[in-house]
Coordinates of C-alpha atoms in Angstrom, one line a residue:
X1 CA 112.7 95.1 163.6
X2 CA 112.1 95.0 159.6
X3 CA 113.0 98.0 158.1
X4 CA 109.9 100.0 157.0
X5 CA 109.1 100.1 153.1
X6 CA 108.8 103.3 151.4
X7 CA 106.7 101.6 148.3
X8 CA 103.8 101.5 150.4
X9 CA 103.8 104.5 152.3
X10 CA 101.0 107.7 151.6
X11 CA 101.8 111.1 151.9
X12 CA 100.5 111.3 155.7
X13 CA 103.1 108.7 156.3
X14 CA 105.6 110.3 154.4
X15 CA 105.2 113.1 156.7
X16 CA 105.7 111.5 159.7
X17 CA 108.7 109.4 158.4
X18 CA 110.2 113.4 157.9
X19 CA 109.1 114.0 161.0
X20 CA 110.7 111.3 162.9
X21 CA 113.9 111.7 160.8
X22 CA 113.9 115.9 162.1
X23 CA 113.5 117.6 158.6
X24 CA 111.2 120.2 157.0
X25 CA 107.8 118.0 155.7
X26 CA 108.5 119.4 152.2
X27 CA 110.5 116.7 151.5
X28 CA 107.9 114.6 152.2
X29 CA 106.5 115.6 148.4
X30 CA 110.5 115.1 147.1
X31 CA 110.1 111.3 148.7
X32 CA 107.0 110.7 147.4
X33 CA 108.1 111.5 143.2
X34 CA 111.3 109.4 144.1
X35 CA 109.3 106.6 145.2
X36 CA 106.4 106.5 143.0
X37 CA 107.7 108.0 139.8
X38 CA 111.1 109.0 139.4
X39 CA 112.9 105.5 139.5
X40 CA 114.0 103.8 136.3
X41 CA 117.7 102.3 136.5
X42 CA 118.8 104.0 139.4
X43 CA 116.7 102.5 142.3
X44 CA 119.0 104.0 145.4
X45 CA 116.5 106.5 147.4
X46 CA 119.7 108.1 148.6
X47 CA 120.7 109.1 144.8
X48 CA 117.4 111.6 145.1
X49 CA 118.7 115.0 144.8
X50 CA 118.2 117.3 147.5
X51 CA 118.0 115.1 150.3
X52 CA 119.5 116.4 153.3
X53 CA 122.0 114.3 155.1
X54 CA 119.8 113.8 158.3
X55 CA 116.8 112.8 156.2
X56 CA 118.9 110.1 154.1
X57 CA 120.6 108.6 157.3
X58 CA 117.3 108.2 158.7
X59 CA 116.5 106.4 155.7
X60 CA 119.4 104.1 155.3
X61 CA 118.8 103.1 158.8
X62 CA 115.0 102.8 159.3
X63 CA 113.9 102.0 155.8
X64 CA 114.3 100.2 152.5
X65 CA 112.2 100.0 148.9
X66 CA 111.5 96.9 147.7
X67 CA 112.6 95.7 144.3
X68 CA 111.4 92.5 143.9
X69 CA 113.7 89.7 141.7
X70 CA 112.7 88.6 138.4
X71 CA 113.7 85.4 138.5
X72 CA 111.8 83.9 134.8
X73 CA 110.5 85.7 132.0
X74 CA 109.0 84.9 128.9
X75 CA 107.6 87.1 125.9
X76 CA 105.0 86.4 123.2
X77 CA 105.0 87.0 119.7
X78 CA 102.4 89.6 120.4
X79 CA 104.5 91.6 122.7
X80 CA 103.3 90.5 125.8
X81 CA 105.5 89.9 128.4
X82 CA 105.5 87.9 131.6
X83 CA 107.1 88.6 134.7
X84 CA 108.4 86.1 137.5
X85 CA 108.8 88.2 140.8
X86 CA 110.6 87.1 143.8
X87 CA 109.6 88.6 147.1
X88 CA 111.5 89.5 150.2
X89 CA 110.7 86.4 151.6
X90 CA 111.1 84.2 148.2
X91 CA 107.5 83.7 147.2
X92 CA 106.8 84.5 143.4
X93 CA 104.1 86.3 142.0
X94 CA 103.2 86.6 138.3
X95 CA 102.8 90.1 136.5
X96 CA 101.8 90.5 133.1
X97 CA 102.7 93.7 130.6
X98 CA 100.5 93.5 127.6
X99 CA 100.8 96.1 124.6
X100 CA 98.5 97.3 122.4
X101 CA 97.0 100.5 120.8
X102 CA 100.1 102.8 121.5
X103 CA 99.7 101.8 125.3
X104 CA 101.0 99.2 127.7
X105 CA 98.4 98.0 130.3
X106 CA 99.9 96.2 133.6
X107 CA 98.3 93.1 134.8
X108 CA 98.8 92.7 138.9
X109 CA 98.9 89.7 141.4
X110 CA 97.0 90.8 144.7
X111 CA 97.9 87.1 146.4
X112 CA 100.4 84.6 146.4
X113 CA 97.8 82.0 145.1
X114 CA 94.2 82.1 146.1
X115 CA 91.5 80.3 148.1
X116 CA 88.4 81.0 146.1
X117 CA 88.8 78.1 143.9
X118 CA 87.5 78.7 140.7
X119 CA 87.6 75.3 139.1
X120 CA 89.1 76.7 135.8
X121 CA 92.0 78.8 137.2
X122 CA 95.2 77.4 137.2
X123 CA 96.3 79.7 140.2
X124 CA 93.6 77.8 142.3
X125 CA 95.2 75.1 142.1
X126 CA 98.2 75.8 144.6
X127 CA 95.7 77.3 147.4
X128 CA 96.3 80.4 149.0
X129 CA 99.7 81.2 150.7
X130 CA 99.4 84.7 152.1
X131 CA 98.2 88.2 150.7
X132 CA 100.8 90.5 149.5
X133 CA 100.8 93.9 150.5
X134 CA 100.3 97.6 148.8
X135 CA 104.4 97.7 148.7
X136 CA 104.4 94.8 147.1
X137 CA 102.0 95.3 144.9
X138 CA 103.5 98.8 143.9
X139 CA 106.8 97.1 143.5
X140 CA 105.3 95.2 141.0
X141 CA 104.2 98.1 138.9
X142 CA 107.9 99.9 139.4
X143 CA 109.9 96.4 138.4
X144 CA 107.6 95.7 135.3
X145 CA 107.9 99.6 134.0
X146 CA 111.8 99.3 135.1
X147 CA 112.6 96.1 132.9
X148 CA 109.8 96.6 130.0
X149 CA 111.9 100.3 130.2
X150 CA 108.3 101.7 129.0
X151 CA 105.4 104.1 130.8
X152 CA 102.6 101.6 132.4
X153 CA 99.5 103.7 131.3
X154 CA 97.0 100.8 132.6
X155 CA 96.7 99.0 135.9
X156 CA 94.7 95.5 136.1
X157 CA 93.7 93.9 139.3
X158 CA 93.7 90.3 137.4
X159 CA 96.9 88.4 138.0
X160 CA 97.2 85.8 141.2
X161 CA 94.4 86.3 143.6
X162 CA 91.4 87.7 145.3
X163 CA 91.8 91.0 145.3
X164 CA 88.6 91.5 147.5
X165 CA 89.9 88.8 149.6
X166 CA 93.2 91.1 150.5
X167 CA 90.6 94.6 150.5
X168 CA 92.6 96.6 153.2
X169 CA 96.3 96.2 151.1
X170 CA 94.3 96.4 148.0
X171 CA 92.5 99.4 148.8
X172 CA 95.8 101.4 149.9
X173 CA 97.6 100.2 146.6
X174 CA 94.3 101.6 144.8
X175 CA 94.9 105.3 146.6
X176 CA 98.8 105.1 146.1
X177 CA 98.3 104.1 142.5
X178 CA 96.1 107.1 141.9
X179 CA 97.1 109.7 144.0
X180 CA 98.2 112.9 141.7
X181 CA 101.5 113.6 143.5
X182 CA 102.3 109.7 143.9
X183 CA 101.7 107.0 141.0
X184 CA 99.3 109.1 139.2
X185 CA 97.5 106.9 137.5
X186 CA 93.9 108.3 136.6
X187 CA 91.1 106.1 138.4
X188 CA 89.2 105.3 134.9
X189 CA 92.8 103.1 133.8
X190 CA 92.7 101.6 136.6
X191 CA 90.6 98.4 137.5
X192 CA 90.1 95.6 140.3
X193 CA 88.4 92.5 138.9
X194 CA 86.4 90.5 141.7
X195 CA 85.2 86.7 141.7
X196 CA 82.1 88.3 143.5
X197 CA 82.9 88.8 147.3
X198 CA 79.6 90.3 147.8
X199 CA 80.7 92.2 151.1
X200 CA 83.5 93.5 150.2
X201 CA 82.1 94.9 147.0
X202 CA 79.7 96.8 149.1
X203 CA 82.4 97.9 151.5
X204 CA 84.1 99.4 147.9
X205 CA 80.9 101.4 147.5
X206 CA 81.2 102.8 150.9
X207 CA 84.9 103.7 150.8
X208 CA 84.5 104.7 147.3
X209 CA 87.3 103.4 146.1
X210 CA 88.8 105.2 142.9
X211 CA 89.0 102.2 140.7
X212 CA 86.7 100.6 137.8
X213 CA 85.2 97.5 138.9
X214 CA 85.2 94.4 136.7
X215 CA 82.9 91.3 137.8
X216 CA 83.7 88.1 136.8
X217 CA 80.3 86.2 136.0
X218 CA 81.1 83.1 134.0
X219 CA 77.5 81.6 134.4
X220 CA 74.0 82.2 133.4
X221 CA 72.7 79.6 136.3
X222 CA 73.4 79.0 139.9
X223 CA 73.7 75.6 138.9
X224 CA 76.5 76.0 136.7
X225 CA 78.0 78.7 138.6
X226 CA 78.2 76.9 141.5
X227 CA 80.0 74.2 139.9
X228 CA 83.0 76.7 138.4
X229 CA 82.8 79.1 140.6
X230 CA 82.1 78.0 144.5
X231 CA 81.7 81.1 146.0
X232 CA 78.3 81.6 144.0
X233 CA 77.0 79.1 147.0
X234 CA 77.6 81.8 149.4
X235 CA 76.9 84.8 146.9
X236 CA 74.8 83.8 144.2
X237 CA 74.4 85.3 140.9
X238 CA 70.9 87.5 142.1
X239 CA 73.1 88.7 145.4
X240 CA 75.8 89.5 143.2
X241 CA 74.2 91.3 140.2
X242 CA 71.8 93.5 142.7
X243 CA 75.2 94.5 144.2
X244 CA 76.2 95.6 140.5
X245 CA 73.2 97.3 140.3
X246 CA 74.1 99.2 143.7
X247 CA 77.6 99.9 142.6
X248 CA 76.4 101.7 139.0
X249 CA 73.6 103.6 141.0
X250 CA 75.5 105.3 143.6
X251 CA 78.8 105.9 141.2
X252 CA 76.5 107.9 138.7
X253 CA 76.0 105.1 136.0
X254 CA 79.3 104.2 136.2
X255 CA 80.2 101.4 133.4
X256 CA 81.2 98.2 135.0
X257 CA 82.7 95.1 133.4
X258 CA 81.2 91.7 133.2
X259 CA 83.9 88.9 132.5
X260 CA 82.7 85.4 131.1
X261 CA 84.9 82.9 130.4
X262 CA 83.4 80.7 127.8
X263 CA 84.1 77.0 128.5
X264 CA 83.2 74.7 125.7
X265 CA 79.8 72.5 126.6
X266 CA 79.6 74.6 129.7
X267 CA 78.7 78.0 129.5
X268 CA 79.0 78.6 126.2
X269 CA 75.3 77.7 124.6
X270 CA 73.2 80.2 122.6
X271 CA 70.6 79.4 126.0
X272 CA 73.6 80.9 127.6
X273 CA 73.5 83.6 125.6
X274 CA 69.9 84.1 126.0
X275 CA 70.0 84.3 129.8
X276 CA 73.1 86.7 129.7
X277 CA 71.1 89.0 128.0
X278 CA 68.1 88.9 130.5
X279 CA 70.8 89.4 133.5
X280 CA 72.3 92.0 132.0
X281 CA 69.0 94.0 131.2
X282 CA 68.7 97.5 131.8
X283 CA 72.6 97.4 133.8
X284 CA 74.8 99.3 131.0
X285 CA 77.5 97.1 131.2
X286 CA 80.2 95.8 129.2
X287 CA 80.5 92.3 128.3
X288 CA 84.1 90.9 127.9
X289 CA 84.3 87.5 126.5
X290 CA 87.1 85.3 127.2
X291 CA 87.6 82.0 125.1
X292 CA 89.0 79.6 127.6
X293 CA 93.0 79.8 127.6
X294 CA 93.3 75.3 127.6
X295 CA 96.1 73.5 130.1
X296 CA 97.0 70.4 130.9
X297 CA 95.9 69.2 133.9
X298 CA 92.6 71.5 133.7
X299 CA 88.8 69.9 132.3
X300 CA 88.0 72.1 130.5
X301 CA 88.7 73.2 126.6
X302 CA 88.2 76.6 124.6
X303 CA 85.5 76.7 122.4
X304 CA 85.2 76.4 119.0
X305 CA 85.5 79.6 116.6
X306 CA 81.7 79.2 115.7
X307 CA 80.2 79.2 119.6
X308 CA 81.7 82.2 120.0
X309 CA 81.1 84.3 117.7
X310 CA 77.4 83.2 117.6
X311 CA 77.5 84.2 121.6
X312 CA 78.6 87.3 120.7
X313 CA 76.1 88.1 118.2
X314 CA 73.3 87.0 120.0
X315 CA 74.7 90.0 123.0
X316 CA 74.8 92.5 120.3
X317 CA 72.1 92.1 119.1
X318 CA 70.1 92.3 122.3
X319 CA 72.0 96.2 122.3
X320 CA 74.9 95.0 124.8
X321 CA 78.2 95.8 124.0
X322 CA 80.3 92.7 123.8
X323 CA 83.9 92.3 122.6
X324 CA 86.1 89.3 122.8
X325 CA 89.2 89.0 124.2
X326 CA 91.5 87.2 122.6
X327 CA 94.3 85.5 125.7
X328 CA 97.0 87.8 125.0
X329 CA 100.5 85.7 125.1
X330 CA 99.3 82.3 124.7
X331 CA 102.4 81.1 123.4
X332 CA 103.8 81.6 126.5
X333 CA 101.5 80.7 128.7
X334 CA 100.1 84.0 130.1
X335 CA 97.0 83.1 131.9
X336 CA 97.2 83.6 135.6
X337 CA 99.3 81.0 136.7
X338 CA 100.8 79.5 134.3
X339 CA 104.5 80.8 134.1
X340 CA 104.8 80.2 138.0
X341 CA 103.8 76.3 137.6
X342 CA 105.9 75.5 134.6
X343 CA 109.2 76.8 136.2
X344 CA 108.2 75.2 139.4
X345 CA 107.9 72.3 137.4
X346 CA 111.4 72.7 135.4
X347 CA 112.9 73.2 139.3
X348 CA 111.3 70.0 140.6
X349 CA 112.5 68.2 137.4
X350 CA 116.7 69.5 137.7
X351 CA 116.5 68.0 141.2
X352 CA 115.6 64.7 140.1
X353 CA 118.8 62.7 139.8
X354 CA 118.5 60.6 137.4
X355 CA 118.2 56.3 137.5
X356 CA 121.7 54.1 137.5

């Protein structure tokens, strides 16, 4: 039997584990700061002070806490830094650290690839392997703050994936990542961007999930949309903004954020603009837009200088507030993706043995 792995367990199952191993439940709370915030160099559980010998020979035998291996790593000359991680069972996942106004905001894969197929997404591409889980996902945040050696004050659901697509793993990374006595990261720096999985955004407004939610539109028309983007052909853009709608109402106004991508000769027309405008009437959201990131082997390029900025204007104008956001690291290839195919490629390539 696998051992079990403290990065994804909650306080109830912290309890039990103290439970099972005969000691007091207040060490339950001594656990939990070990896992979640008190690691750094030394990542031995056993090293935690405190620990009675019962409780740690229960660990060493029924447990372990995944630290993933950063096997590449590249940095921008912005500061940005991407991240390579190896799982248990060898897949890699991409994480992203990016710096910037005194704070350093985390960018997390939810999926070892992905299966909604967004026509400009390089992590498309490879299809969808399997969903990682809220260990994994936490191990992600504990090996990026452990080799950056800096305090993670932001947490993006934005790297490889669906996060919708993986909601039950996703939702318990959500709670771990926020709880007080565990990650403690505040809900409000914390956000889950979704392609528009229609039920699952309505299941997050149920559970009320303690998370900002970020929607990623990148359209004006079904017809384009369902070009990009194919699951606007299951959820189309009316579907998905009345959902929005739903989502602001019942979490008291709540800002949410709308993502557009701007392709050039695709999305990226002052029409566009126009019909962005009369979506986004009356909703309170945020608009981030996203000049296209180019790579090979992808139709699509980034638009001039010009197009954008007269996209913008034409948002603010209309009263919505817009900013545009620059790819951070595109010297070394930080879109979502990107790192993972070029050292697959580099591998593939030392493994060719070369003509006589």
């Amino acid at each position: 039997m696998s051992p079990a792995l403290l990065n994804g367990m909650n306080h109830d199952q912290l309890l039990a584990l103290c439970g099972a191993a005969g000691v007091s439940p207040a060490h339950a709370d001594r656990l939990r700061a070990a896992i979640f915030r008190h690691y750094g160099s030394d990542t031995d559980i056993n090293n935690t002070p405190d620990l009675p010998l019962r409780l740690r020979s229960y660990l060493a035998e029924h447990t372990a806490l995944l630290q993933p291996a950063c096997t590449a790593t590249s940095e921008g000359e912005d500061g940005t830094r991407k991240l390579l991680l190896a799982m248990a069972d060898g897949r890699e996942v991409e994480t992203v650290l990016i710096p910037g106004n005194g704070r350093l905001t985390q960018c997390i894969s939810t999926q070892v690839g992905c299966a909604v197929g967004c026509t400009f997404c390089l992590t498309a591409t490879a299809g969808l392997t399997r969903n990682l889980t809220a260990a994994e996902m936490v191990a992600e945040v504990t090996a990026g703050q452990r080799i950056s050696g800096r305090q993670v004050r932001n947490l993006v659901l934005m790297g490889m994936g669906e996060p919708l697509h993986n909601y039950d793993e996703v939702a318990h990374f959500v709670r771990l990542a926020t709880d007080p006595k565990g990650m403690a990261f505040s809900p409000n720096r914390v956000t889950l961007s979704t392609s528009g999985l229609v039920p699952a955004m309505q299941r997050m407004i149920r559970d009320e999930l303690p998370c900002n939610l970020a929607v990623s539109l990148n359209a004006t028309t079904d017809a384009v949309r369902d070009t990009i983007m194919p699951i606007n052909r299951k959820y189309p853009i009316a579907m998905l903004l009345d959902t929005v709608r739903e989502y602001i109402r019942v979490r008291g106004n709540k800002r949410v954020l709308i993502e557009y991508v701007l392709l050039d000769g695709i999305n990226d027309s002052q029409a566009d603009a126009i019909r962005l405008c009369e979506l986004m009437a009356g909703m309170g959201c945020t608009v981030n837009l996203l000049p296209f990131n180019a790579y090979p082997g992808l139709p699509f390029q980034r638009p001039a200088d010009a197009a954008v900025s007269a996209f913008r204007a034409i948002l603010v104008e209309a009263g919505i507030i817009t900013v545009v956001r620059e790819s951070k690291g595109r010297d070394i290839a930080a879109a979502c993706g990107q790192l993972k195919t070029e050292v697959a490629q580099r591998r593939k390539a030392s493994r060719i043995t070369p003509a006589a």
